[in-house]
PDB file of C-alpha atoms in Angstrom:
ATOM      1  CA  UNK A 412     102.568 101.719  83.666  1.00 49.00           C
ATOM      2  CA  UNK A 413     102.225  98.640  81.943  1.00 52.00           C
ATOM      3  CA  UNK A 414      99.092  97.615  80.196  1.00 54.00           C
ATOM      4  CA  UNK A 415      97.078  94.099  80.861  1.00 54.00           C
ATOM      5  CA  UNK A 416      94.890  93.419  77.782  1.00 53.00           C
ATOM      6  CA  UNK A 417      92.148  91.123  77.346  1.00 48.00           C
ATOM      7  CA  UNK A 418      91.657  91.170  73.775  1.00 54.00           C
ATOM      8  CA  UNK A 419      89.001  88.680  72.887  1.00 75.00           C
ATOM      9  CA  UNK A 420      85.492  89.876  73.151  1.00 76.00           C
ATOM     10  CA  UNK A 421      84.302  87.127  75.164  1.00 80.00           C
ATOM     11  CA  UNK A 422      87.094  87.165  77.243  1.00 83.00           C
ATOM     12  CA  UNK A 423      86.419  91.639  77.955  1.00 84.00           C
ATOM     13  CA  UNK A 424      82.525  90.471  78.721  1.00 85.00           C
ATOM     14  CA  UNK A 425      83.069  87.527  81.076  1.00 89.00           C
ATOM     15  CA  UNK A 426      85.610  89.867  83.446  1.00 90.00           C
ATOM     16  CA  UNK A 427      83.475  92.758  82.909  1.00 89.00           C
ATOM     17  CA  UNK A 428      80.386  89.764  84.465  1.00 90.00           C
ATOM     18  CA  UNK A 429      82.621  89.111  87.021  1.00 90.00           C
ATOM     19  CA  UNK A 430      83.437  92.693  88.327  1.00 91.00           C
ATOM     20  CA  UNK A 431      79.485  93.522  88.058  1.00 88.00           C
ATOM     21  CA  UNK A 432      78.519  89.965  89.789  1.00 84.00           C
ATOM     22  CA  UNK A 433      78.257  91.536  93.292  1.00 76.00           C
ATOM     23  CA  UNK A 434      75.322  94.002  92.480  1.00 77.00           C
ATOM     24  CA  UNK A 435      76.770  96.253  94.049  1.00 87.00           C
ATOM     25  CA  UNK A 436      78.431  99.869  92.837  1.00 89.00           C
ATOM     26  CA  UNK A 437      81.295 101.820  94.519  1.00 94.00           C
ATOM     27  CA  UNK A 438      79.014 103.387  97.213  1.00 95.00           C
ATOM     28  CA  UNK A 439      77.282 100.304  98.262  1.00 94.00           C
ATOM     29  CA  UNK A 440      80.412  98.467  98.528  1.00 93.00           C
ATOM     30  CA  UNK A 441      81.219 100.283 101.766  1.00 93.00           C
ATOM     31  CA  UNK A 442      78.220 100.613 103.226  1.00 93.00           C
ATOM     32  CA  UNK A 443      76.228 103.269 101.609  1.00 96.00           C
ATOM     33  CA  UNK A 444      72.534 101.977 100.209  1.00 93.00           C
ATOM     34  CA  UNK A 445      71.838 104.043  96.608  1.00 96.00           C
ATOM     35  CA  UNK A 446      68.053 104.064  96.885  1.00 96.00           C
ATOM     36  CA  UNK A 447      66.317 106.308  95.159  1.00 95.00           C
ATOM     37  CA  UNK A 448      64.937 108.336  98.566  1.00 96.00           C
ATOM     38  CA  UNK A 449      66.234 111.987 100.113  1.00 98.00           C
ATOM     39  CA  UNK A 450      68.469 110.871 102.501  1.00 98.00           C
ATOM     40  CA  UNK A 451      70.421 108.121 100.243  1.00 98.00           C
ATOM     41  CA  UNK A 452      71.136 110.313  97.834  1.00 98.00           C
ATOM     42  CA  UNK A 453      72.370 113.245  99.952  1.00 98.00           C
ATOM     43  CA  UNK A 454      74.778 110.965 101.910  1.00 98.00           C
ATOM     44  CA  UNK A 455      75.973 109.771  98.114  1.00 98.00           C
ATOM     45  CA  UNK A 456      76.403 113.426  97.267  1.00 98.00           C
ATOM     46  CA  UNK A 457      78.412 114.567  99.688  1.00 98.00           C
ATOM     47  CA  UNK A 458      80.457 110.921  99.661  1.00 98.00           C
ATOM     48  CA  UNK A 459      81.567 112.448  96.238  1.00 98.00           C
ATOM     49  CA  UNK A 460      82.714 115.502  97.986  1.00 98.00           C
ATOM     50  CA  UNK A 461      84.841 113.368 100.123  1.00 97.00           C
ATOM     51  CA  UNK A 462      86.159 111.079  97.713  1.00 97.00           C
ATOM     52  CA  UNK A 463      87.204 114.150  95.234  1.00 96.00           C
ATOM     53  CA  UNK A 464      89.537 115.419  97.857  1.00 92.00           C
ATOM     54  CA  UNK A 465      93.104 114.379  97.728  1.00 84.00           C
ATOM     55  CA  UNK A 466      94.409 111.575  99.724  1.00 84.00           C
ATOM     56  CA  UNK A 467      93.299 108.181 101.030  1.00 88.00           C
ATOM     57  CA  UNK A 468      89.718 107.235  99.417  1.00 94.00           C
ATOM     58  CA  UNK A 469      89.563 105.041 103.024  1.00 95.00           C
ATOM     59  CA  UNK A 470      89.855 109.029 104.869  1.00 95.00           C
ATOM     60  CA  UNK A 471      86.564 109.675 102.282  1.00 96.00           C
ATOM     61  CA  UNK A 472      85.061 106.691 103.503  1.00 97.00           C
ATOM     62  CA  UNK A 473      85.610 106.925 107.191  1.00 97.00           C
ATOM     63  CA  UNK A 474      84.538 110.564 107.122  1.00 98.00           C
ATOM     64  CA  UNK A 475      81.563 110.122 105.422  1.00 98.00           C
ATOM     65  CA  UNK A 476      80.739 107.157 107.568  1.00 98.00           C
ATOM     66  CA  UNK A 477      81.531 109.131 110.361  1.00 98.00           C
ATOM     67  CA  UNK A 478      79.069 112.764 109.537  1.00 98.00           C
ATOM     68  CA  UNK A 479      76.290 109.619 108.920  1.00 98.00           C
ATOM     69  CA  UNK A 480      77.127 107.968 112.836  1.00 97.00           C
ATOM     70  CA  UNK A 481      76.647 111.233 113.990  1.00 98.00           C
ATOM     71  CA  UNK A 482      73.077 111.597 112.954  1.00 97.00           C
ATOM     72  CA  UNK A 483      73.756 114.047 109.876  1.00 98.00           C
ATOM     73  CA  UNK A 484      72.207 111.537 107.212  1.00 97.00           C
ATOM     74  CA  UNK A 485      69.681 113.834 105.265  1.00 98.00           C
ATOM     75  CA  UNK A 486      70.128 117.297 103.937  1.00 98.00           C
ATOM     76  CA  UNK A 487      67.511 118.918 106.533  1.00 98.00           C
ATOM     77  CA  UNK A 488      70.172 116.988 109.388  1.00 98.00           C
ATOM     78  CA  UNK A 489      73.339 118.226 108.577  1.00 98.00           C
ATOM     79  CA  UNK A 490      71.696 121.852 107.503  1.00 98.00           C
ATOM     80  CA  UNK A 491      70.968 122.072 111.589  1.00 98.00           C
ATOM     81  CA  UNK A 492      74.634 120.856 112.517  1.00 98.00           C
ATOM     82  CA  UNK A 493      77.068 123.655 114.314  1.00 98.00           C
ATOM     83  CA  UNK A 494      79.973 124.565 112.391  1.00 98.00           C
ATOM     84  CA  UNK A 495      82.168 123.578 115.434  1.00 98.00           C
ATOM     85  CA  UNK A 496      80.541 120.008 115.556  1.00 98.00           C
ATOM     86  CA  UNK A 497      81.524 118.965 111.677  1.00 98.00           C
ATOM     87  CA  UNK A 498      85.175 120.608 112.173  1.00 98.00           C
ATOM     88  CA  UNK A 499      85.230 117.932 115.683  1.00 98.00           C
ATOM     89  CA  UNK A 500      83.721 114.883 113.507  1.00 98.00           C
ATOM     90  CA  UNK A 501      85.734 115.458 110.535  1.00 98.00           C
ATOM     91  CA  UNK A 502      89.093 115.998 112.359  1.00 97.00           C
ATOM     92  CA  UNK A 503      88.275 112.738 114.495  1.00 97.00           C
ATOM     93  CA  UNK A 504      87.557 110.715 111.188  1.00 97.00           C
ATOM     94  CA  UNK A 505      90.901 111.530 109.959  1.00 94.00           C
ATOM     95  CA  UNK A 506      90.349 114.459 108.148  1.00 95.00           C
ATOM     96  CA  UNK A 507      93.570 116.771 107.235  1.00 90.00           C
ATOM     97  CA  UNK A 508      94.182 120.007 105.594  1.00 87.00           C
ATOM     98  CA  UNK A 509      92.028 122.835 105.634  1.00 93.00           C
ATOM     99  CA  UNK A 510      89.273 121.178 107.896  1.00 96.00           C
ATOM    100  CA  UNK A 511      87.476 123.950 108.365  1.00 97.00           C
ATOM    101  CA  UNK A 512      86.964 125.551 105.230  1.00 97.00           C
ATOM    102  CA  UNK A 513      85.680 121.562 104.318  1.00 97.00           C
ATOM    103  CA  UNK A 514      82.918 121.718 107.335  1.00 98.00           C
ATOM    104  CA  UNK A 515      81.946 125.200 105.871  1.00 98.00           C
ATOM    105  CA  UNK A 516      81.480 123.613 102.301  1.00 98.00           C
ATOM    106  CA  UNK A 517      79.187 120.865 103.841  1.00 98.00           C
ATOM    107  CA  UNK A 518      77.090 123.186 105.738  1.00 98.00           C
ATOM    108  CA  UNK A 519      76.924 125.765 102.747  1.00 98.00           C
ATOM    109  CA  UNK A 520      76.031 122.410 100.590  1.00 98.00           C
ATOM    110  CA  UNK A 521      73.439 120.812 103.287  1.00 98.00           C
ATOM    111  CA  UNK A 522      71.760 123.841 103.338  1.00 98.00           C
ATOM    112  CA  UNK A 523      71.481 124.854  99.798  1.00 98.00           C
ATOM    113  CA  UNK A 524      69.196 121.630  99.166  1.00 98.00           C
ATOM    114  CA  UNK A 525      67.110 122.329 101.907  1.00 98.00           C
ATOM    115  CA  UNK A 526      66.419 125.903 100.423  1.00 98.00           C
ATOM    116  CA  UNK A 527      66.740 124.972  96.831  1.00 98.00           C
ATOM    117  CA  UNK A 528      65.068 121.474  97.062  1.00 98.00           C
ATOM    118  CA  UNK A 529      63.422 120.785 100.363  1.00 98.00           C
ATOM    119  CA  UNK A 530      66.291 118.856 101.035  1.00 98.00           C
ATOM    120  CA  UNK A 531      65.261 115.899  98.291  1.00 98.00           C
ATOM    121  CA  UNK A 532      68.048 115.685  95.767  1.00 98.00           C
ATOM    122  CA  UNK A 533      64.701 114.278  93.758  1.00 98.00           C
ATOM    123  CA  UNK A 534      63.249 117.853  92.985  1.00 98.00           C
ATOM    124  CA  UNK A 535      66.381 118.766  91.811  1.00 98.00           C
ATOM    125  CA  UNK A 536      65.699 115.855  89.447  1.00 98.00           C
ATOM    126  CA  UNK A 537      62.125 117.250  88.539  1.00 98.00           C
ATOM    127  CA  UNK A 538      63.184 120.991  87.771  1.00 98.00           C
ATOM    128  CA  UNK A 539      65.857 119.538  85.559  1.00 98.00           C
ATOM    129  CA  UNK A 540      62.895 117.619  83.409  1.00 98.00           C
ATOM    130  CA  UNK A 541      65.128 114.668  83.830  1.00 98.00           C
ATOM    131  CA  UNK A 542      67.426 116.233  81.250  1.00 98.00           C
ATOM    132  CA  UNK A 543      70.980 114.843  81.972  1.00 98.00           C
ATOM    133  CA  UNK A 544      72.647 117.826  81.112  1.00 98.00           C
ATOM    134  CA  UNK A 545      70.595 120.206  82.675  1.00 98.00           C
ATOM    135  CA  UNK A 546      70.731 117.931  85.572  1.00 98.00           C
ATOM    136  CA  UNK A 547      74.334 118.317  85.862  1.00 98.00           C
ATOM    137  CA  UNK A 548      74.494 121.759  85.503  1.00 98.00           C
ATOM    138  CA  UNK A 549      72.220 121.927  88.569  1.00 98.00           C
ATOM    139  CA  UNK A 550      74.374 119.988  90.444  1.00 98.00           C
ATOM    140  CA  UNK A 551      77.482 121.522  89.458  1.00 98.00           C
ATOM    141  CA  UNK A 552      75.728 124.485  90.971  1.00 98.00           C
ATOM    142  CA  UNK A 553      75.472 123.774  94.269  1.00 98.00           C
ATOM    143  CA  UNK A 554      78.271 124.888  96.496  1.00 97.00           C
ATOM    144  CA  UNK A 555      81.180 122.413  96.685  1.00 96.00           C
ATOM    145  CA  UNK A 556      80.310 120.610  93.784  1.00 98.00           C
ATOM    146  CA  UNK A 557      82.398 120.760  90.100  1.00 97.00           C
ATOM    147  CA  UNK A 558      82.756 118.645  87.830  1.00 97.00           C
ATOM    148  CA  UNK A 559      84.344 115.555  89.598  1.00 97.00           C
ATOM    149  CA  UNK A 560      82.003 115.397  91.999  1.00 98.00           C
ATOM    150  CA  UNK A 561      79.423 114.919  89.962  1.00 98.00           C
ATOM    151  CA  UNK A 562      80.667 112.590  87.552  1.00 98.00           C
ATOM    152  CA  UNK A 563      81.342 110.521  91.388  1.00 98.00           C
ATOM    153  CA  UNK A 564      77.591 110.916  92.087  1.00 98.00           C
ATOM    154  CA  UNK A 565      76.132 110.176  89.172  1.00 98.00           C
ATOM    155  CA  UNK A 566      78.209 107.262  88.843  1.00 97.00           C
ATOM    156  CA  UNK A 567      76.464 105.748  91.709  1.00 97.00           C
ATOM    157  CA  UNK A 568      72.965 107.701  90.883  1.00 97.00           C
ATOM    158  CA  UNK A 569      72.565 106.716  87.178  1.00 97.00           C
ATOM    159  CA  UNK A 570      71.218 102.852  88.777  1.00 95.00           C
ATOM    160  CA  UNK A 571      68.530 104.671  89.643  1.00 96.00           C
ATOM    161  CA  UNK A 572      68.615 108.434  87.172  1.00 97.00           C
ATOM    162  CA  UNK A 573      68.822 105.575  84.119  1.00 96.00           C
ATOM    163  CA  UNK A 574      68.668 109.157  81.689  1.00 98.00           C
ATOM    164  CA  UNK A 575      72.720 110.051  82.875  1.00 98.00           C
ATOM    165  CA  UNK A 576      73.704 107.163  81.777  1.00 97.00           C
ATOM    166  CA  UNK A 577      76.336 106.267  80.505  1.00 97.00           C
ATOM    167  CA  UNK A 578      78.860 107.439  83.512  1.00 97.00           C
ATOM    168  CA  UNK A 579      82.206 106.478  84.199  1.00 97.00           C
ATOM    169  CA  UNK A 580      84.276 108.656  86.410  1.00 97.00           C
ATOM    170  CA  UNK A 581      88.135 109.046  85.731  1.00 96.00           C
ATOM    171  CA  UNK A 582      89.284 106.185  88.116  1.00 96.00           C
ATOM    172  CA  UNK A 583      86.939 103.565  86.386  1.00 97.00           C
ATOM    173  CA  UNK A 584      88.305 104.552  83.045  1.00 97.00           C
ATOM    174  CA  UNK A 585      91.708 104.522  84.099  1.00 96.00           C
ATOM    175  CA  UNK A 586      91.290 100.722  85.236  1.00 96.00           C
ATOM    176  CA  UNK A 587      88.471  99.932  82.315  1.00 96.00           C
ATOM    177  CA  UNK A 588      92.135 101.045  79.859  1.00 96.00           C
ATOM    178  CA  UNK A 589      94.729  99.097  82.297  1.00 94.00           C
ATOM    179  CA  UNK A 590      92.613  96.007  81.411  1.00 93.00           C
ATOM    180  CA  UNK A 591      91.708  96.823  78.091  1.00 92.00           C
ATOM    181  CA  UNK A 592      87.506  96.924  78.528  1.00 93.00           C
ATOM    182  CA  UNK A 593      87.326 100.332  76.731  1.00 93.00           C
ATOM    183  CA  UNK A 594      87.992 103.736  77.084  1.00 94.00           C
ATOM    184  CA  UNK A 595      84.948 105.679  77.144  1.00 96.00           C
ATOM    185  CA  UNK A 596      81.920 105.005  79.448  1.00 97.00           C
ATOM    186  CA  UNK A 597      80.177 104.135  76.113  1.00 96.00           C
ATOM    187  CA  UNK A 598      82.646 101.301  75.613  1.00 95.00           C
ATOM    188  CA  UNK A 599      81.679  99.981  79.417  1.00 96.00           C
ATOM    189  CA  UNK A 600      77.791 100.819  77.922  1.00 95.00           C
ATOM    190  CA  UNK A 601      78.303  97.897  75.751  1.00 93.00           C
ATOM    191  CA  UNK A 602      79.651  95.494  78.321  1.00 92.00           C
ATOM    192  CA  UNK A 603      76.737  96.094  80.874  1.00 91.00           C
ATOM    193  CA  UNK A 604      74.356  95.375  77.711  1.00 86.00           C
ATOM    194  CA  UNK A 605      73.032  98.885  77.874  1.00 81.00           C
ATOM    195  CA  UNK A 606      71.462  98.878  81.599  1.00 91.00           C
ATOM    196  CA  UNK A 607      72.423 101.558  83.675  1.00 92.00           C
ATOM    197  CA  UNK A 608      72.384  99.417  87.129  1.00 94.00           C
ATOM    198  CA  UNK A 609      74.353  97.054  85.624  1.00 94.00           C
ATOM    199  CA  UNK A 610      76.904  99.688  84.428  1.00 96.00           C
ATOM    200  CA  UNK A 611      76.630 101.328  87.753  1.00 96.00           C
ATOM    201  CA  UNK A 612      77.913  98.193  89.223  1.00 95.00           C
ATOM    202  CA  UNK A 613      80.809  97.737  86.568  1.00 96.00           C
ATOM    203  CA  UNK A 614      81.881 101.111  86.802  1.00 97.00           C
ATOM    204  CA  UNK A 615      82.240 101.165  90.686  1.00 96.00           C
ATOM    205  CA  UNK A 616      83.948  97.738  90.630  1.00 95.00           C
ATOM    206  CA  UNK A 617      86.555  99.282  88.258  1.00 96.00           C
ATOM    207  CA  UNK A 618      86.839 102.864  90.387  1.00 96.00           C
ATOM    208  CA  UNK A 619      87.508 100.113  93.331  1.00 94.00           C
ATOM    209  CA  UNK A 620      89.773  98.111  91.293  1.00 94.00           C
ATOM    210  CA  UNK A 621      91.684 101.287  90.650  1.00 94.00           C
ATOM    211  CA  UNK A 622      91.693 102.719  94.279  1.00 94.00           C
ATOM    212  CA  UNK A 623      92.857  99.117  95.745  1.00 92.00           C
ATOM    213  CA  UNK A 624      95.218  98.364  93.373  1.00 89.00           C
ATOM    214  CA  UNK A 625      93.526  94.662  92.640  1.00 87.00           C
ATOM    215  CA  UNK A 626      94.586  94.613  89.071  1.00 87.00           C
ATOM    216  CA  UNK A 627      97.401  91.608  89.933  1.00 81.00           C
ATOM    217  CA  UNK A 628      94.144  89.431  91.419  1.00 79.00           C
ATOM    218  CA  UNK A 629      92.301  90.174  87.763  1.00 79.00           C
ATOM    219  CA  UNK A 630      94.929  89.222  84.985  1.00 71.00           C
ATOM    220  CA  UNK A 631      97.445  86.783  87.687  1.00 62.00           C
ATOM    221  CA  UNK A 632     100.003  89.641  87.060  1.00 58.00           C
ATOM    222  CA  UNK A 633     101.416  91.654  89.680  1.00 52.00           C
TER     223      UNK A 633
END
């Protein structure tokens, strides 16, 4: 794959301005508020379950758009949902491979923050001392979350968690490299000057970059 580089500094901060202009991250981009209250952050959560899954991001979207529609947009919501009812939503929403074992994993994960957490990703938050590691392990702990999917939630969550910052999940570093802005989430640190919502912005701009395949409408190259 051939590499687009913007070498000058000014030139890496202007684009890096112009991806984080719409003040907006990955999650907010299609539809999904990141405000720092219960039922925003579970529908963030288990939008990272989606999006880790293989295939179509738009699938992720559509399905986690879809489990919202249907009324399941806290924790305490989806936790009450038949098994039977997420299998029908997710199928409809386009939904493929092992569909049930998926709905199983949502209902195992709904239901773990309502008995771990009162549903409010928050307390999860206080037992963890706002420690970022010790926040991650916590999340890593509930059930259908690794690693991925919480490098995809805290990339939306650390606008509002400013202590995990700096995150940059693997498709915002592959695009942050194909454009030459860095290579580590530190490096995209330094082009948000250090503030987490701004690097929440970047870093979803570049994850949609990546997933859209916009990188001809950035450098003018196909």
């Amino acid at each position: 794959m051939p590499t687009t580089l913007i070498t000058p500094v000014e030139d890496r901060k202007r684009l890096a301005r112009r991806l984080a202009g719409s003040g907006r991250g990955f999650a907010e981009e299609y539809g999904f508020r990141v405000t720092n209250n219960p039922a925003s952050l579970f529908q963030v959560l288990y939008l990272a379950v989606l999006l880790a899954r293989r295939g179509d991001f738009r699938r992720a979207l559509d399905s986690a758009l879809a489990l919202r529609d249907e009324g399941w947009d806290s924790a305490a919501r989806l936790a009450r949902s038949l098994h039977e009812d997420r299998v029908r939503v997710l199928r409809d929403s386009g939904q493929r491979g092992d569909v049930d074992a998926l709905a199983a994993a949502l209902g195992d994960l709904a239901r773990a923050v309502v008995e771990r957490y009162r549903g409010d990703l928050r307390r999860l938050r206080s037992v963890a001392h706002h420690d970022p590691a010790r926040e991650r392990a916590l999340l890593a702990d509930l059930p259908g979350v690794d690693e991925q999917v919480v490098d995809l939630f805290l990339r939306e969550a650390q606008a509002l968690w400013r202590e995990v910052a700096p995150v940059a999940d693997r498709r915002a570093l592959a695009a942050a490299r194909r454009l030459g802005l860095g290579r580590s989430a530190d490096d995209l640190a330094g082009l948000a000057s250090g503030e987490s919502e701004r690097l929440a912005w970047l870093v979803g701009a570049l994850a949609r970059v990546d997933l859209e395949h916009r990188y001809g409408e950035l450098t003018g190259r196909p």
